Tab-separated table of C-alpha atoms in Angstrom:
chain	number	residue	atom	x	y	z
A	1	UNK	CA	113.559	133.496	351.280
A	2	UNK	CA	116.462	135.687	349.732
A	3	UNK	CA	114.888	138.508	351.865
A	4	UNK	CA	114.915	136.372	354.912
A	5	UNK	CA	118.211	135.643	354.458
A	6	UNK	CA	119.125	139.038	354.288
A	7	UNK	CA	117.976	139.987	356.658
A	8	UNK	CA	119.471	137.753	359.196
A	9	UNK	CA	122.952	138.109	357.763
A	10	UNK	CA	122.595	142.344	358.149
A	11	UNK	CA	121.353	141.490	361.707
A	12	UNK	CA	124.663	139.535	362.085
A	13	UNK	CA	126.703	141.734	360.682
A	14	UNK	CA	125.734	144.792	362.978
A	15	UNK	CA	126.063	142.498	366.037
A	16	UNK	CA	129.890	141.549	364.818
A	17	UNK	CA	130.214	144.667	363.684
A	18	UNK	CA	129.557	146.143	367.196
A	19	UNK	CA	130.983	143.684	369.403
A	20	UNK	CA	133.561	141.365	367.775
A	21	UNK	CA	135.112	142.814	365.348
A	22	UNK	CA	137.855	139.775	365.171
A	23	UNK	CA	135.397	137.110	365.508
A	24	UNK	CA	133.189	138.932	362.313
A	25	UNK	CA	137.023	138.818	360.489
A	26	UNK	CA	137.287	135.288	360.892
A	27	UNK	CA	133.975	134.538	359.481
A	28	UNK	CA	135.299	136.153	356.190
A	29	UNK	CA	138.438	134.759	355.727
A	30	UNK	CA	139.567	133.779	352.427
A	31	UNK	CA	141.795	131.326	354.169
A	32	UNK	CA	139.651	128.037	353.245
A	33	UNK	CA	140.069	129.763	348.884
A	34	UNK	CA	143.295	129.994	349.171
A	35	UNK	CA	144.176	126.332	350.459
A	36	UNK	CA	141.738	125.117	347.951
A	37	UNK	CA	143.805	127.359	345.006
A	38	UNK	CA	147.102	125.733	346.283
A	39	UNK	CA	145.883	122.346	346.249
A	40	UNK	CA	144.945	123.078	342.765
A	41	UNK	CA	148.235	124.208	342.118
A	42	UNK	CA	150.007	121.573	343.712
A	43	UNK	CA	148.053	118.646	341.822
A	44	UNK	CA	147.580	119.862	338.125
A	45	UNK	CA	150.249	122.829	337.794
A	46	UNK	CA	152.431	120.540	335.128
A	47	UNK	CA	149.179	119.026	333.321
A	48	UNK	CA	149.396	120.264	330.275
A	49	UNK	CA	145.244	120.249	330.159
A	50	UNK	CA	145.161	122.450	333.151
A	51	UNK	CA	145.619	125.787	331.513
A	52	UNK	CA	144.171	128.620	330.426
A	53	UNK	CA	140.383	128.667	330.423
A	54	UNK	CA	140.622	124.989	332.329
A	55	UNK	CA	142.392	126.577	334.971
A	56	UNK	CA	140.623	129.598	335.345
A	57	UNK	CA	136.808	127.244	335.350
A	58	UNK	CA	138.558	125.162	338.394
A	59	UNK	CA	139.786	127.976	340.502
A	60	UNK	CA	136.628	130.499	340.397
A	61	UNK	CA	134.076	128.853	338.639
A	62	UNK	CA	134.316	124.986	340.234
A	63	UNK	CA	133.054	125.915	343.842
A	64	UNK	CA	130.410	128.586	342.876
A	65	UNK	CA	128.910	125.438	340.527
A	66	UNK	CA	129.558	122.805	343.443
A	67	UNK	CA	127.442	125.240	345.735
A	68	UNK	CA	124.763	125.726	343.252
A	69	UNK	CA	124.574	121.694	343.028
A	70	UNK	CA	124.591	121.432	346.708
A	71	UNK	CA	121.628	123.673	347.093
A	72	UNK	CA	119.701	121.779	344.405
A	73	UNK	CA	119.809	118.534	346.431
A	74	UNK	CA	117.370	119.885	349.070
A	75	UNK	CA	113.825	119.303	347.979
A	76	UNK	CA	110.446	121.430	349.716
A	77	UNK	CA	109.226	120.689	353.268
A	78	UNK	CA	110.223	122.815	356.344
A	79	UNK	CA	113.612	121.067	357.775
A	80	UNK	CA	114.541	121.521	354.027
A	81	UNK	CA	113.595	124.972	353.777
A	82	UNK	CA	115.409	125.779	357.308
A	83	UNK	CA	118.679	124.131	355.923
A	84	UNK	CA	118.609	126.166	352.881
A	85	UNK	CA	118.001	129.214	354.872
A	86	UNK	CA	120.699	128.810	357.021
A	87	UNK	CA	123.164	127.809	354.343
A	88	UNK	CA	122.304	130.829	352.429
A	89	UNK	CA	122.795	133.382	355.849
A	90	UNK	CA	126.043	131.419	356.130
A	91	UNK	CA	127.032	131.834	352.617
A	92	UNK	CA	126.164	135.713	352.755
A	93	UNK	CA	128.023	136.259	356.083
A	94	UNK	CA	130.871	135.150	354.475
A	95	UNK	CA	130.816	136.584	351.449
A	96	UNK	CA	129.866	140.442	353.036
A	97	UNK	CA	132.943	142.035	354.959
A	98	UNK	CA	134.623	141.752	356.812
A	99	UNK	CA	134.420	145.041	357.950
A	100	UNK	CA	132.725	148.102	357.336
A	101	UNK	CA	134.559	151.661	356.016
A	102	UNK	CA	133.124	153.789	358.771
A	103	UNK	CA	134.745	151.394	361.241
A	104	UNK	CA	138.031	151.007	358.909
A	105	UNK	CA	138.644	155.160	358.906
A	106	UNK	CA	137.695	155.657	362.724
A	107	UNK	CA	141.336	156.246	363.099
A	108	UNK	CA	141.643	158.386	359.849
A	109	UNK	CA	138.803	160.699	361.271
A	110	UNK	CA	140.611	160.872	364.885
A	111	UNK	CA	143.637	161.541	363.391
A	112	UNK	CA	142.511	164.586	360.692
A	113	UNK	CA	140.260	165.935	363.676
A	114	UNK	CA	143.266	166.246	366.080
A	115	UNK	CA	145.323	168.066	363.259
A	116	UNK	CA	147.617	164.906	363.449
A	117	UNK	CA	148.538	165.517	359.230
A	118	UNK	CA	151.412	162.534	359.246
A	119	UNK	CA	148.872	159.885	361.246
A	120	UNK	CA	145.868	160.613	358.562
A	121	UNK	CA	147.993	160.027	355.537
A	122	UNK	CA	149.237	157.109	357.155
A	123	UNK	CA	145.436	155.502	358.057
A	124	UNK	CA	144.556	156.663	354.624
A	125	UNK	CA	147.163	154.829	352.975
A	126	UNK	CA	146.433	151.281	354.318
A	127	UNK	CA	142.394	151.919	353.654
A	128	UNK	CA	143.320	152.966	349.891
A	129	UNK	CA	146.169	150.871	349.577
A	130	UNK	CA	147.900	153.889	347.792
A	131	UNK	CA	150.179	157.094	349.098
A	132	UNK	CA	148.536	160.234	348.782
A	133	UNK	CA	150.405	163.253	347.279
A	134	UNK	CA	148.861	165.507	349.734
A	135	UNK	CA	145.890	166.281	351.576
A	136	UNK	CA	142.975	166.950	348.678
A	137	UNK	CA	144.226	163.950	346.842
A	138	UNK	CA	144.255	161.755	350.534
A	139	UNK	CA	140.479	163.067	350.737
A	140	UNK	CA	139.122	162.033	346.957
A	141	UNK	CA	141.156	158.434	347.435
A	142	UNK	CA	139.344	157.592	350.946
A	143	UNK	CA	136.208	159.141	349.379
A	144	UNK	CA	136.875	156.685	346.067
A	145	UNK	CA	137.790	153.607	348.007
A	146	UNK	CA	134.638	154.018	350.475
A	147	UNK	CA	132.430	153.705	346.963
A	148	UNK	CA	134.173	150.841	346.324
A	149	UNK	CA	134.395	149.305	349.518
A	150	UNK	CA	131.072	149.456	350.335
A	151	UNK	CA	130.111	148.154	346.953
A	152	UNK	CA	132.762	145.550	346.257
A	153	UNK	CA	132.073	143.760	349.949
A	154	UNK	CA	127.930	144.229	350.612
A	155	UNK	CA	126.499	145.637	347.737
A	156	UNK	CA	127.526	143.808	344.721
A	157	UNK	CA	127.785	140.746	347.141
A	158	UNK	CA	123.496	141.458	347.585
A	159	UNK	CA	122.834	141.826	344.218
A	160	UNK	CA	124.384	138.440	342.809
A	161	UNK	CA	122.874	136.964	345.811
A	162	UNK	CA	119.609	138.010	344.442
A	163	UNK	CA	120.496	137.349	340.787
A	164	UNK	CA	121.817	134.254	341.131
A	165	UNK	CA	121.327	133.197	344.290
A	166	UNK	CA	124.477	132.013	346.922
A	167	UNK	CA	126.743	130.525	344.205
A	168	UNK	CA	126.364	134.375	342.613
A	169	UNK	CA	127.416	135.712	345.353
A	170	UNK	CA	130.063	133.326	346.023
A	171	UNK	CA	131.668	133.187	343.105
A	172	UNK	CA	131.650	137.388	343.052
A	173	UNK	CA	133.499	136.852	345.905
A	174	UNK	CA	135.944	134.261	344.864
A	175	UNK	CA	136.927	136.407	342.114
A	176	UNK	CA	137.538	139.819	343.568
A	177	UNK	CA	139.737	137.600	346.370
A	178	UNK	CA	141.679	136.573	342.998
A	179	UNK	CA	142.021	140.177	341.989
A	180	UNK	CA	143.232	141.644	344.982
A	181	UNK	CA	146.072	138.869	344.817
A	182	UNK	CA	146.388	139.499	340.944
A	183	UNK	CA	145.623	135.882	340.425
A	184	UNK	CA	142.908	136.567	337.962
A	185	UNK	CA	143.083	134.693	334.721
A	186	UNK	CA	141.868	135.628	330.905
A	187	UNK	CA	138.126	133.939	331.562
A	188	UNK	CA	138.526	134.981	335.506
A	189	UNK	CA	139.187	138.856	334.514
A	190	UNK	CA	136.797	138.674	331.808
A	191	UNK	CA	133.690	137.364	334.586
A	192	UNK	CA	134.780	139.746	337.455
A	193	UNK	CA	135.149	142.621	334.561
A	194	UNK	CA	131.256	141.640	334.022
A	195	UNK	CA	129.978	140.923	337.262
A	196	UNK	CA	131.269	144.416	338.121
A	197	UNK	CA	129.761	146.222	335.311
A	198	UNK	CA	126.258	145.020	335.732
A	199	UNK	CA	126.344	145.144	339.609
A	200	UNK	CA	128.124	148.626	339.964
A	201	UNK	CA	125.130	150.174	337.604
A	202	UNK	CA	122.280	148.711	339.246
A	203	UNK	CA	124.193	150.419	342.305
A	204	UNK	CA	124.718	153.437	341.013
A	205	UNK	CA	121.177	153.780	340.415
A	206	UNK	CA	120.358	153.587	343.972
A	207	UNK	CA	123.512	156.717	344.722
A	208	UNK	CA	121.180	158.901	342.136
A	209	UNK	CA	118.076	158.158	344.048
A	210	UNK	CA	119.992	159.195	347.160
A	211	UNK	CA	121.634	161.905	346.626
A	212	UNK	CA	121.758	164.765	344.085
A	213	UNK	CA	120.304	163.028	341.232
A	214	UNK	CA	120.438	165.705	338.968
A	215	UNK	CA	124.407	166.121	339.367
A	216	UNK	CA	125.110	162.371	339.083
A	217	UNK	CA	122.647	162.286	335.955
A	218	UNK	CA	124.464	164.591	333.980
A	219	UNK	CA	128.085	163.233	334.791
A	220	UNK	CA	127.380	159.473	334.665
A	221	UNK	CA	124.880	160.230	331.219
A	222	UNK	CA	127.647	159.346	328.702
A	223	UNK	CA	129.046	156.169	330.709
A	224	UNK	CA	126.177	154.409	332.017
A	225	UNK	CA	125.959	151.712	329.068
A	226	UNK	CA	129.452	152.284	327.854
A	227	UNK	CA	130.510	148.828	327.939
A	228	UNK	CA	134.086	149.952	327.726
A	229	UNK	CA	133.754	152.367	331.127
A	230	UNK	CA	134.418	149.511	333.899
A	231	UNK	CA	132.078	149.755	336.692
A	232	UNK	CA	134.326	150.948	339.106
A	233	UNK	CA	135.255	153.988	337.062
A	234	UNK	CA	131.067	154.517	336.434
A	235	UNK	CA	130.227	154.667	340.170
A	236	UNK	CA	132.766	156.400	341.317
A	237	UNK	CA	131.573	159.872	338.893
A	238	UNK	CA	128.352	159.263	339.637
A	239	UNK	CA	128.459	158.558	343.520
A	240	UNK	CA	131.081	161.724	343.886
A	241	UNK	CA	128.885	163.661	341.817
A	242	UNK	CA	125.851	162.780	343.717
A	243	UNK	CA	126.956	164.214	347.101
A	244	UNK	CA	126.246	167.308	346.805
A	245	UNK	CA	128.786	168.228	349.037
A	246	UNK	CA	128.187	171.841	350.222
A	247	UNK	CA	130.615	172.195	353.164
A	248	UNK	CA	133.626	174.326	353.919
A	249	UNK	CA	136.842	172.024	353.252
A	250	UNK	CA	138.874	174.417	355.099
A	251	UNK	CA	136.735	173.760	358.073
A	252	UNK	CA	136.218	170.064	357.649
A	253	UNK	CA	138.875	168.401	355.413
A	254	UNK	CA	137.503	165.163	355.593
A	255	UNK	CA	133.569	166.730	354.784
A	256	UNK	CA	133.329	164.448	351.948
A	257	UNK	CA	134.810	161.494	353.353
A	258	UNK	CA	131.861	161.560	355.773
A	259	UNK	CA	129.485	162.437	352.995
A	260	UNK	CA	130.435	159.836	350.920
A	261	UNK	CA	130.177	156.992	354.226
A	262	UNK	CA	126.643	158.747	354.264
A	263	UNK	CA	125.644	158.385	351.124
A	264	UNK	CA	126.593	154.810	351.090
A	265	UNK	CA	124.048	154.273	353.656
A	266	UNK	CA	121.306	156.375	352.549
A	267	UNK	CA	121.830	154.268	349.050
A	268	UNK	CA	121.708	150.776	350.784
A	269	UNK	CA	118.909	151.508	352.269
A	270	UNK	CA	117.485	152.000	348.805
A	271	UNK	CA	119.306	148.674	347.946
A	272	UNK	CA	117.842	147.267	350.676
A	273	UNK	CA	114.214	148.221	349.822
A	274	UNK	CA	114.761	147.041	345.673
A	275	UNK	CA	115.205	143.462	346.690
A	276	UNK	CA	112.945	143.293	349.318
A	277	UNK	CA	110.662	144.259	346.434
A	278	UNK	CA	111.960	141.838	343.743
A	279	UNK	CA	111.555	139.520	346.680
A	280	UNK	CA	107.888	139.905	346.997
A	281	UNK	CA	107.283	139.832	343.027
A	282	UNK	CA	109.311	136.630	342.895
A	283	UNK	CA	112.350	138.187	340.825
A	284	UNK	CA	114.664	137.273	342.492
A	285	UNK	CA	116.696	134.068	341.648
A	286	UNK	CA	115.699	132.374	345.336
């Protein structure tokens, strides 16, 4: 069923992605999280119980657990099965996006194509969220932040589904919503820090099979179960590394911007075809 599910959601997403591009953001929006965190804040800020680790459980952990309960209440039989099916494409909708790099940068690549220096730095900065000293530092950021773009909203998002079924990917969610709003706490840093690391590698596997294996091998060798190298840091040496990238900068400054947004698919593919094979053995969590 996790394969099914997939499936459907990926079918959704190109449609959104190719048609509705406001209609796919609203299906992603963290607006619901949010309410629910200042609710939270609003009834037990001055508890003295609701600190710490208490606090941390509520916000991130609370509604991953509530959703794992929900899903155990349906027993087998087909209207059960169908509910559960369309629960988890609704779950995984959500939780993917909202929108895709190569769609993100279409203004970046206009803008470096028509020499239009100013424009580029500008498109680059809101994709990386950072200001580029110049233009081979604007390159390696947008090439850095596609990695992590792609892997932070489909691909890690895929593999907790798989691991541990919609509340995994939910709760991955919740908590890299918390970290872009630096709202992570000690227990809430400590599962995202985790969740990353595990996901990030079994990614990164899939960027050596794609690309230049060799070259990501020997760069990523050290790190790979370094428990101190975060998995951010770990995919990005060895998804730059295996690109390969043999082009003429001078002739194509953002070459490995487009390399990269190709590699990302060539890899999910990959992705793709690992859990459609855990599927079949029954190793996946659903």
């Amino acid at each position: 069923m996790a394969l099914l599910a997939l499936v459907i959601a990926i079918l959704i997403e190109r449609y959104y992605h190719g048609n509705q591009s406001a209609a796919r953001d609203k299906l992603s929006s963290d607006n619901w999280y949010f309410s629910y965190l200042r609710f939270c804040d609003k009834s037990f800020a001055d508890k003295k119980w609701y600190q710490g680790w208490v606090k941390d459980a509520v916000e991130a952990v609370l509604p991953a657990l509530l959703a794992f309960v929900l899903f155990k209440f349906f027993d087998d039989g087909f209207v059960a099965s169908f509910t559960v099916l369309a629960l988890m494409v609704l779950i995984l909708v959500h939780t993917f996006g909202p929108q895709l790099p190569s769609k993100q940068l279409e203004g970046y690549f206009r803008a470096v194509e028509n020499g239009e220096k100013q424009a580029a730095y500008e498109y680059a900065m809101i994709f990386t969220g950072k200001e580029s000293e110049n233009e081979a530092t604007m390159v390696k950021d947008v090439t850095e932040s596609i990695f992590y773009k792609v892997e932070s909203q489909y691909f890690s998002v895929a593999i907790w589904f798989v691991l541990l079924g919609p509340a995994g990917a939910l709760l991955y969610r919740m908590l890299l919503w918390q970290q872009q709003e630096n709202r992570l706490g000690a227990l809430g840093k400590k599962l995202h820090y985790a969740m990353e690391w595990l996901a990030f590698r079994i990614s990164a596997l899939t960027y050596l099979l794609a690309g230049d294996m060799a070259s990501g091998i020997e760069q990523g060798k050290g790190q790979f179960f370094d428990l101190e190298v975060s998995g951010k840091d770990l995919l990005n040496t060895v998804a730059t590394a295996s690109m390969g990238l043999n082009v003429d900068d001078k002739n194509s400054p953002c070459a490995a911007n487009r390399c990269a947004i190709s590699l990302s698919q060539r890899s999910g593919v990959i992705l793709f075809a690992l859990v459609a094979v855990a599927s079949l053995l029954g190793w996946s969590f659903v």
